[in-house]
PDB file of C-alpha atoms in Angstrom:
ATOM      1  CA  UNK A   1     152.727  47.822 218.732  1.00  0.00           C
ATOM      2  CA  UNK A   2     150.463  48.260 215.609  1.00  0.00           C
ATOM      3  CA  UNK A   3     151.528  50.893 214.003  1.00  0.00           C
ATOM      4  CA  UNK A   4     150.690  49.170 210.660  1.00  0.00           C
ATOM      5  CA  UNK A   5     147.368  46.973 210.564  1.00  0.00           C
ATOM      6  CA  UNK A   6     146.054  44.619 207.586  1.00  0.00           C
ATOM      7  CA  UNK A   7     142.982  43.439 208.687  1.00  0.00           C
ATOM      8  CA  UNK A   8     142.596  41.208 206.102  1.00  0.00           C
ATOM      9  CA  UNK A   9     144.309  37.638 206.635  1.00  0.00           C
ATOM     10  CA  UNK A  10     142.983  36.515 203.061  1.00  0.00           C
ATOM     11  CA  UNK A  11     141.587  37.527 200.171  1.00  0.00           C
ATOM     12  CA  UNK A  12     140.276  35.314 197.169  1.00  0.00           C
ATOM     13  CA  UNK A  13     140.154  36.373 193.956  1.00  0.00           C
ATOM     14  CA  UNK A  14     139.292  35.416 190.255  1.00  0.00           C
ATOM     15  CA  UNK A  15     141.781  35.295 187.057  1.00  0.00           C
ATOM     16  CA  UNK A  16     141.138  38.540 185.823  1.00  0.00           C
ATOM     17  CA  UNK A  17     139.412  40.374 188.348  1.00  0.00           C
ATOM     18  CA  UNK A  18     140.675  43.027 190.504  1.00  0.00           C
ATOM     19  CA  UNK A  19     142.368  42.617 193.705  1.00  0.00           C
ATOM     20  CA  UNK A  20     142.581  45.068 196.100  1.00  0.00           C
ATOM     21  CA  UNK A  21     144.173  45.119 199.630  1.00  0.00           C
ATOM     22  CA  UNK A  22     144.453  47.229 202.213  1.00  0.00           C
ATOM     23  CA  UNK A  23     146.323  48.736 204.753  1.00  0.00           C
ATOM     24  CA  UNK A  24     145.699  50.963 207.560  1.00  0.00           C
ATOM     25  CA  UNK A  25     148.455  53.013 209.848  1.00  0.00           C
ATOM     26  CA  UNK A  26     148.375  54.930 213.167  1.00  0.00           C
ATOM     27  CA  UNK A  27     151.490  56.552 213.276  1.00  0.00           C
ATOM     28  CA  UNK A  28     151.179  59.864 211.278  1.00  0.00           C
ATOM     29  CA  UNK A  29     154.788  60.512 211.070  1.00  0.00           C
ATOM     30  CA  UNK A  30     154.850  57.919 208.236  1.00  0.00           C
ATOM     31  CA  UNK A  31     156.025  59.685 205.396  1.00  0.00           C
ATOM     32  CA  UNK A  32     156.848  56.422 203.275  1.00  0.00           C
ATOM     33  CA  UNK A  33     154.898  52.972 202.131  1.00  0.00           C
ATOM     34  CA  UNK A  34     155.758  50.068 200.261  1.00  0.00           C
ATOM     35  CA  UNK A  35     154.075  46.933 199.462  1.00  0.00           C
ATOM     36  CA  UNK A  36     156.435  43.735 199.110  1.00  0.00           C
ATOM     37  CA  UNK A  37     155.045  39.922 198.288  1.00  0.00           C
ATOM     38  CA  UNK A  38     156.186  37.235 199.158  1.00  0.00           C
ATOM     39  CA  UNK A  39     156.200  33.937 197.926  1.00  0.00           C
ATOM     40  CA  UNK A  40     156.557  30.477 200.241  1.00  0.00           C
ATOM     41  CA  UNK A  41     160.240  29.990 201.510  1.00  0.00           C
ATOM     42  CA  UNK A  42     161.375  32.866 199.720  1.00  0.00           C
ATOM     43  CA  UNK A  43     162.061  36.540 200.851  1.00  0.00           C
ATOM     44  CA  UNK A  44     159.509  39.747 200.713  1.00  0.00           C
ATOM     45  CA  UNK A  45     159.893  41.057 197.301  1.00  0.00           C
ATOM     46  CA  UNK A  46     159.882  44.677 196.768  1.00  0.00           C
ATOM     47  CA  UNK A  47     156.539  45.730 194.438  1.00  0.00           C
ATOM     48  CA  UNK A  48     155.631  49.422 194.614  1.00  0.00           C
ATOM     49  CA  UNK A  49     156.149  52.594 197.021  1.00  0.00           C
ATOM     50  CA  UNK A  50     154.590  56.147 197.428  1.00  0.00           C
ATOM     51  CA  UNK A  51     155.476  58.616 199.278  1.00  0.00           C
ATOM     52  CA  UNK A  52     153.399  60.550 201.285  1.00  0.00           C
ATOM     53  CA  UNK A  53     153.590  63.826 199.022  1.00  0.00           C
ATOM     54  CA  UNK A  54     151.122  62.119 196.371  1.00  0.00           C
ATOM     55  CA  UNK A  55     148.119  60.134 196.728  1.00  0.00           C
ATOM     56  CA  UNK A  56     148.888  57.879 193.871  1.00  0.00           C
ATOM     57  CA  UNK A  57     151.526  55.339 192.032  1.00  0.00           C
ATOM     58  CA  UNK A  58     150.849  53.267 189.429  1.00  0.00           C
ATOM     59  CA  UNK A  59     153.226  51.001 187.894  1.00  0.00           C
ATOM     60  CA  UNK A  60     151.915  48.374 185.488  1.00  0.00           C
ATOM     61  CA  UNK A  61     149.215  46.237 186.941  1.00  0.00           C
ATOM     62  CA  UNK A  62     150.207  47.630 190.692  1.00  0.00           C
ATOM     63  CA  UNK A  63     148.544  50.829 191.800  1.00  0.00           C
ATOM     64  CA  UNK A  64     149.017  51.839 195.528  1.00  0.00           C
ATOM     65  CA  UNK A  65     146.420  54.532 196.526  1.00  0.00           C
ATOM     66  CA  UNK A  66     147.228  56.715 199.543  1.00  0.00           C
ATOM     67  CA  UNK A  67     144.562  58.667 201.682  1.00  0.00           C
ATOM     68  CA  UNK A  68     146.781  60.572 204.783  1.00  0.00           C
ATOM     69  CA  UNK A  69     143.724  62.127 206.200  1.00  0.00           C
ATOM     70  CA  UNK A  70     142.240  58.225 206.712  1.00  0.00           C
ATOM     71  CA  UNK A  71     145.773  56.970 207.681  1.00  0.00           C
ATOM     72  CA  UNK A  72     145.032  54.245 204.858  1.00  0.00           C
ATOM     73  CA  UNK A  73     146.329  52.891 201.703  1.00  0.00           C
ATOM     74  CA  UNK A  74     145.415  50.472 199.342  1.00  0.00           C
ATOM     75  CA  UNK A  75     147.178  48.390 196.582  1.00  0.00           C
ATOM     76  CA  UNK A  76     145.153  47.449 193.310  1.00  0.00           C
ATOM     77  CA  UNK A  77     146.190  44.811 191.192  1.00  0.00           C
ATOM     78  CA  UNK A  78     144.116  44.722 187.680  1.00  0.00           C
ATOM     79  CA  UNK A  79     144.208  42.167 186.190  1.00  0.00           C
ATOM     80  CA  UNK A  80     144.945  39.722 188.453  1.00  0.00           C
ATOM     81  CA  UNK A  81     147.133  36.746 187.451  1.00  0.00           C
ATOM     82  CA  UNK A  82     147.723  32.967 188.782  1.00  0.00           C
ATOM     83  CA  UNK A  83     151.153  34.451 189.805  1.00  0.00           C
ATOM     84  CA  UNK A  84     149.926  37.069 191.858  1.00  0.00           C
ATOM     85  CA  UNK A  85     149.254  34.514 194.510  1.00  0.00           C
ATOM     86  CA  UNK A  86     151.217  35.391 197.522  1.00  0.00           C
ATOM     87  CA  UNK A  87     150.905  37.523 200.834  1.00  0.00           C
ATOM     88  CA  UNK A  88     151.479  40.562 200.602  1.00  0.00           C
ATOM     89  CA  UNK A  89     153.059  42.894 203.075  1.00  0.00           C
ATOM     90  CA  UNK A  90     152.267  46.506 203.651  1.00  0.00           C
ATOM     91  CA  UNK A  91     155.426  48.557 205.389  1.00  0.00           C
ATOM     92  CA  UNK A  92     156.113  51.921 205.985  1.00  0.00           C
ATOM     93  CA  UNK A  93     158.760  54.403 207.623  1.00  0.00           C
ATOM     94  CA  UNK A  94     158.985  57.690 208.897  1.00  0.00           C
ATOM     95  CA  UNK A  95     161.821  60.310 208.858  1.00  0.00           C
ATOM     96  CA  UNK A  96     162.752  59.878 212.736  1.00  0.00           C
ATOM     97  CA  UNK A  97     163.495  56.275 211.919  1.00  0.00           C
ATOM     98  CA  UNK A  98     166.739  54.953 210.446  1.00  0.00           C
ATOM     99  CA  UNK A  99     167.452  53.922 206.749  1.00  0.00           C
ATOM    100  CA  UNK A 100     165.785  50.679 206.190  1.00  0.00           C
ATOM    101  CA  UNK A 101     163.583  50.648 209.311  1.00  0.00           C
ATOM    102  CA  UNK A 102     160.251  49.227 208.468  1.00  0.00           C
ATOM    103  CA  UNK A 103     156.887  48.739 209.996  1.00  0.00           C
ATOM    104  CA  UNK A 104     155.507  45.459 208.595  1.00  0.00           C
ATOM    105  CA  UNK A 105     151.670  44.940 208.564  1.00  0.00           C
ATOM    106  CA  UNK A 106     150.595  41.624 209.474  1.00  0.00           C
ATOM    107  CA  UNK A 107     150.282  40.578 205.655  1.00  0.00           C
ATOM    108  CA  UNK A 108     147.059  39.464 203.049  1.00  0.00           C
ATOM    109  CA  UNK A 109     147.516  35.912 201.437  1.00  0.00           C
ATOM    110  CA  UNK A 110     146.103  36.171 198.283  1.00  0.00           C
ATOM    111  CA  UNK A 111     145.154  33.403 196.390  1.00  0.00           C
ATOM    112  CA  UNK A 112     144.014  34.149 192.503  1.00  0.00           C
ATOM    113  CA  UNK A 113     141.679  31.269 190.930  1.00  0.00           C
ATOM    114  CA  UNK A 114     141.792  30.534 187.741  1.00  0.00           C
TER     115      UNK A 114
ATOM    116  CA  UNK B   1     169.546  40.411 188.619  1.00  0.00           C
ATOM    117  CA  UNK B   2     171.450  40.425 192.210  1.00  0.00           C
ATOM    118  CA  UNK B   3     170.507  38.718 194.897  1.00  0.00           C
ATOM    119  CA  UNK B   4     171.138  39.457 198.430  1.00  0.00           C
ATOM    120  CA  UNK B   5     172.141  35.407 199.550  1.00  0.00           C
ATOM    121  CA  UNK B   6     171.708  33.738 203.011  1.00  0.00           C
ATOM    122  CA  UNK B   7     173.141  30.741 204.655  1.00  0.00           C
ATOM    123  CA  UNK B   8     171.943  28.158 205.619  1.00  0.00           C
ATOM    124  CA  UNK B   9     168.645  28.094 204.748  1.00  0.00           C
ATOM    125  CA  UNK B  10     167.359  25.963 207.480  1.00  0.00           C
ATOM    126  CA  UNK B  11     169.498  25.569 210.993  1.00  0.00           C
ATOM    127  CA  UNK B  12     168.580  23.847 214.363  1.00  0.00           C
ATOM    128  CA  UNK B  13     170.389  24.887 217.237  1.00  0.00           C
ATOM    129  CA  UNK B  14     170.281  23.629 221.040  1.00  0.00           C
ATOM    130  CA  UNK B  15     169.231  26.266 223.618  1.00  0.00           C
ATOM    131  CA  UNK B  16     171.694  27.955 225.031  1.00  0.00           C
ATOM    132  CA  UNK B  17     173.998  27.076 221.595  1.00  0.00           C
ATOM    133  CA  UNK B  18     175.739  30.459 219.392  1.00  0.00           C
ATOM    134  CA  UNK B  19     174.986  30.505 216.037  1.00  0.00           C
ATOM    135  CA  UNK B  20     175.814  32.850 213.259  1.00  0.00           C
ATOM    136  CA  UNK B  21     173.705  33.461 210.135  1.00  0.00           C
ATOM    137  CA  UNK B  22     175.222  34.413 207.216  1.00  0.00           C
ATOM    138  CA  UNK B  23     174.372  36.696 204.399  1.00  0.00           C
ATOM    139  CA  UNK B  24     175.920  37.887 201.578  1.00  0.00           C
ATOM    140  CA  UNK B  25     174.207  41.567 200.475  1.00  0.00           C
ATOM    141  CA  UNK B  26     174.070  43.289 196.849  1.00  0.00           C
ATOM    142  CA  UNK B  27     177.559  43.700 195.675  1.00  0.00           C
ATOM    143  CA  UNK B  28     177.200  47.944 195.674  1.00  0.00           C
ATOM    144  CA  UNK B  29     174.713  48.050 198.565  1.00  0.00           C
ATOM    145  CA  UNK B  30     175.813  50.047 201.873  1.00  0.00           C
ATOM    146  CA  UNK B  31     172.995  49.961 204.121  1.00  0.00           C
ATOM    147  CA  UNK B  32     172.236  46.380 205.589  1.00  0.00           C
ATOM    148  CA  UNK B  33     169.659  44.918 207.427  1.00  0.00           C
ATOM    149  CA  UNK B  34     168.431  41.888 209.572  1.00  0.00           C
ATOM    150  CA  UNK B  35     165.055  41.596 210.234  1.00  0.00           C
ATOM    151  CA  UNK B  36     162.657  38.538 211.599  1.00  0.00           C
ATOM    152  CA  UNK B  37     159.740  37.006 211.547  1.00  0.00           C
ATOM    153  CA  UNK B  38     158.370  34.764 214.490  1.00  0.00           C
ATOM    154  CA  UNK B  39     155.827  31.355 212.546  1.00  0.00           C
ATOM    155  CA  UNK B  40     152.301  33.879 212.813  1.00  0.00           C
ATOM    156  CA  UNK B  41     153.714  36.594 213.141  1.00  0.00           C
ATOM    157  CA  UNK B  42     154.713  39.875 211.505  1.00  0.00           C
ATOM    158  CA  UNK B  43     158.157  40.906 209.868  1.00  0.00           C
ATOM    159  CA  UNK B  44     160.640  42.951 212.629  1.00  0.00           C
ATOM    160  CA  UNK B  45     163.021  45.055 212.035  1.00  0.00           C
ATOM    161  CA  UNK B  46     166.036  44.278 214.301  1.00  0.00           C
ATOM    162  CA  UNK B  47     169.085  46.123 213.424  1.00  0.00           C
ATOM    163  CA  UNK B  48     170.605  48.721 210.615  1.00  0.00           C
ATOM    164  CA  UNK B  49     174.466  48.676 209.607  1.00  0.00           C
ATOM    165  CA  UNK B  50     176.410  51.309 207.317  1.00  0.00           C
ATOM    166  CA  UNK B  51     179.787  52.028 207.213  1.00  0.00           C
ATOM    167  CA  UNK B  52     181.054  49.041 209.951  1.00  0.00           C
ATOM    168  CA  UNK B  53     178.595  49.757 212.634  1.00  0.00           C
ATOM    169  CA  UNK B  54     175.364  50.250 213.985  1.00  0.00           C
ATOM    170  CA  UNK B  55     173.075  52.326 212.328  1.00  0.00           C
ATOM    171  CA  UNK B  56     169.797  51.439 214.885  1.00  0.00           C
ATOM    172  CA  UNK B  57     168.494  48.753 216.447  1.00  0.00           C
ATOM    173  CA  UNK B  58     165.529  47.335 217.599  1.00  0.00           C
ATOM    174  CA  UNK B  59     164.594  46.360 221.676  1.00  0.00           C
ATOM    175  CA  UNK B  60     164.794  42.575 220.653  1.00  0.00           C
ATOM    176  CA  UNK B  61     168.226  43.060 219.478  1.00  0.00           C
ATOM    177  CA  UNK B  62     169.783  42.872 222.951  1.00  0.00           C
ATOM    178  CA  UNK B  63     173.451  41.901 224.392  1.00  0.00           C
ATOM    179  CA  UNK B  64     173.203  38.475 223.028  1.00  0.00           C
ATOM    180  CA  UNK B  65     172.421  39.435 218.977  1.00  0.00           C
ATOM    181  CA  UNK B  66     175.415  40.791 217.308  1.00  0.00           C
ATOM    182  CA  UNK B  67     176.471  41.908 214.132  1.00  0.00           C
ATOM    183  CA  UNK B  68     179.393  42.050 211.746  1.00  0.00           C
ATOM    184  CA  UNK B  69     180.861  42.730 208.226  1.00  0.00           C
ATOM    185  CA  UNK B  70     183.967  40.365 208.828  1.00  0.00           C
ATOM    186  CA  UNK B  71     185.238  41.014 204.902  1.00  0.00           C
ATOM    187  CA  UNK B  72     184.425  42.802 202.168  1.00  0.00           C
ATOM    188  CA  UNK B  73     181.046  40.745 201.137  1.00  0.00           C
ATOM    189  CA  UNK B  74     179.496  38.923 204.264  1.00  0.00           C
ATOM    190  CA  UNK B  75     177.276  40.022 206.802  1.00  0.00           C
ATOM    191  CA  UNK B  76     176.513  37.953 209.833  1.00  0.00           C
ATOM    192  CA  UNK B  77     174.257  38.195 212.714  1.00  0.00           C
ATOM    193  CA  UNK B  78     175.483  36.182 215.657  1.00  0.00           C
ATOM    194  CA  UNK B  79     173.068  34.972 218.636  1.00  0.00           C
ATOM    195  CA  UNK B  80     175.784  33.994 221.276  1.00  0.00           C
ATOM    196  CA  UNK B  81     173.276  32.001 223.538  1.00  0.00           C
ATOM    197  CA  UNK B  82     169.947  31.439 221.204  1.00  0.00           C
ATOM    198  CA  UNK B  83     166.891  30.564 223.917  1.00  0.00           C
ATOM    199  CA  UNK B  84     163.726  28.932 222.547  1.00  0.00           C
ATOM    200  CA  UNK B  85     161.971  32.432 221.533  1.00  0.00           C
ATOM    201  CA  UNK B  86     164.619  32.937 218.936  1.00  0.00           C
ATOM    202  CA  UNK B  87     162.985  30.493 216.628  1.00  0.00           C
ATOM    203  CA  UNK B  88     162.189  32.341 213.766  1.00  0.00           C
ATOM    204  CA  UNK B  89     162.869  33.322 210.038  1.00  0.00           C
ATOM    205  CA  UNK B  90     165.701  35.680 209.889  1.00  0.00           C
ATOM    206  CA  UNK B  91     165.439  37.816 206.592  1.00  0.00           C
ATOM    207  CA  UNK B  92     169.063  39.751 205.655  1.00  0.00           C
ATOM    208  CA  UNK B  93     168.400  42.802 203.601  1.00  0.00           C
ATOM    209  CA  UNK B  94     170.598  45.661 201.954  1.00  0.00           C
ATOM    210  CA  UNK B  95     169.944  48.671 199.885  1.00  0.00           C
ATOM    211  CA  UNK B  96     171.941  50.927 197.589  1.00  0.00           C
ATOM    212  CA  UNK B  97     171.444  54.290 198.850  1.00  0.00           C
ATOM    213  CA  UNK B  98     170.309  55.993 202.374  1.00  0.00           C
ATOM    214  CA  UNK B  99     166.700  57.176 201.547  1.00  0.00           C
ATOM    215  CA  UNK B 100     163.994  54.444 201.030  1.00  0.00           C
ATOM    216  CA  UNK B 101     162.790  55.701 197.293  1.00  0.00           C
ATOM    217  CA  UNK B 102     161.306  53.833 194.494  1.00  0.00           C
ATOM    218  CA  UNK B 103     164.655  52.898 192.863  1.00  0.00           C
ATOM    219  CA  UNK B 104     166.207  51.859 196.461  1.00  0.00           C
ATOM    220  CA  UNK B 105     163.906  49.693 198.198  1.00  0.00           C
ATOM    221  CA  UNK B 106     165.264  46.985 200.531  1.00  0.00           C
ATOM    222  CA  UNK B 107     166.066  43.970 198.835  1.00  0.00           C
ATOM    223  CA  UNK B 108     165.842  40.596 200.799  1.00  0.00           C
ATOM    224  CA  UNK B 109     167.158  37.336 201.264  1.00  0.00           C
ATOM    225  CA  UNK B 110     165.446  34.249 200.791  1.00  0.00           C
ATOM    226  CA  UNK B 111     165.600  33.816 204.934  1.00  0.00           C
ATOM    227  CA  UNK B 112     167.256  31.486 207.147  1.00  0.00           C
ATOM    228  CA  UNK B 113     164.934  28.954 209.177  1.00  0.00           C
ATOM    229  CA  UNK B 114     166.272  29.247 213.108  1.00  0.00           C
ATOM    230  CA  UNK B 115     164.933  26.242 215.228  1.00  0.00           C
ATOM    231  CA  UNK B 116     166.039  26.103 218.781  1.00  0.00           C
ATOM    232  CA  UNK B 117     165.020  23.241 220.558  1.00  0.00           C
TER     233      UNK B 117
END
């Protein structure tokens, strides 16, 4: 059941530079995203949401972009830090589902080089 | 900043064995959550708790996955008879309010490792 796809299993990146993942959904009942990272032998850490009444959310280097019509979103990181070296999950929900039930993508490791 | 806690962080079990994972959620969270993820695979929801029962849960969550808030601060998922398939990182989760916004994500554990060999 794919409901929630990354297609990309990796994506390298240079200090500084841009980073930009993305995610793709087929359920179109999804009315909510998030993005969470998550670090080796730790839990998925809650970045950034949107709902899917705007098309954009920006909040400090983190900027998720949401198209509905192409069922995809993306998540921008500028600049991109050592840190930021993690996989990233997209998730989302939809109303019919219960509080807290999420649809995991697959995930993106991202490695930033200095 | 709180932490949702889990315990142990790394068990082996023998098939056919009952173990219980334990997690301790954000003190003023109400909504709590176990989810897993199988080594390769993706992150799955399994079950949703509120209020001292079962909220929703998942087809993997069958008769032998249970769940319980025994006191006042733990949450525990049992697996009374774990089979090999149930190896896996089991994330706990909680959040503070009912709707999934900005300032109520779910917040998650660290994870517990589950071998069964």
């Amino acid at each position: 059941d794919q409901q929630v796809k990354q297609n990309s299993p990796s994506l390298s990146v240079q200090e500084g530079r841009i980073s930009i993942l993305n995610c793709d959904y087929t359920n179109s009942m999804f009315d909510y995203f998030l993005w969470y990272k998550k670090y080796p032998a730790e839990g998925p850490t809650f970045l950034i949401s949107i709902s899917s009444i705007k098309d954009k959310n920006e909040d400090g280097r983190f900027t998720v972009f949401l198209n509905k019509s192409a069922k995809h979103l993306s998540l921008h990181i500028v600049p991109s830090q050592p840190g930021d070296s993690a996989v990233y999950f997209c998730a989302a929900s939809a109303p019919d589902d219960s509080w807290g039930k999420l649809q995991f993508g697959a995930g993106t490791q991202v490695v930033v080089t200095p | 900043e709180p932490e949702v806690t889990q315990t142990p962080s790394h068990q082996v079990t023998q098939m056919g064995q009952e173990v219980i994972l334990r997690c301790v959620p954000i003190s003023n969270h109400l909504y709590f959550y176990w989810y897993r993820q199988i080594l390769g695979q993706k992150v799955e929801f399994l079950v949703s708790f509120y209020n001292n029962e079962i909220s929703e849960k998942s087809e993997i969550f069958d008769d032998q996955f249970s769940v319980e808030r025994p006191d006042g601060s733990n949450f525990t998922l049992k697996i009374r008879s774990t089979k090999l398939e149930d190896s896996a990182m089991y994330f706990c989760a909680s959040s503070e309010a009912r709707e999934l916004l900005s300032n109520s994500p779910l917040h998650f554990g660290n994870g517990t490792r589950l071998t069964v060999t």
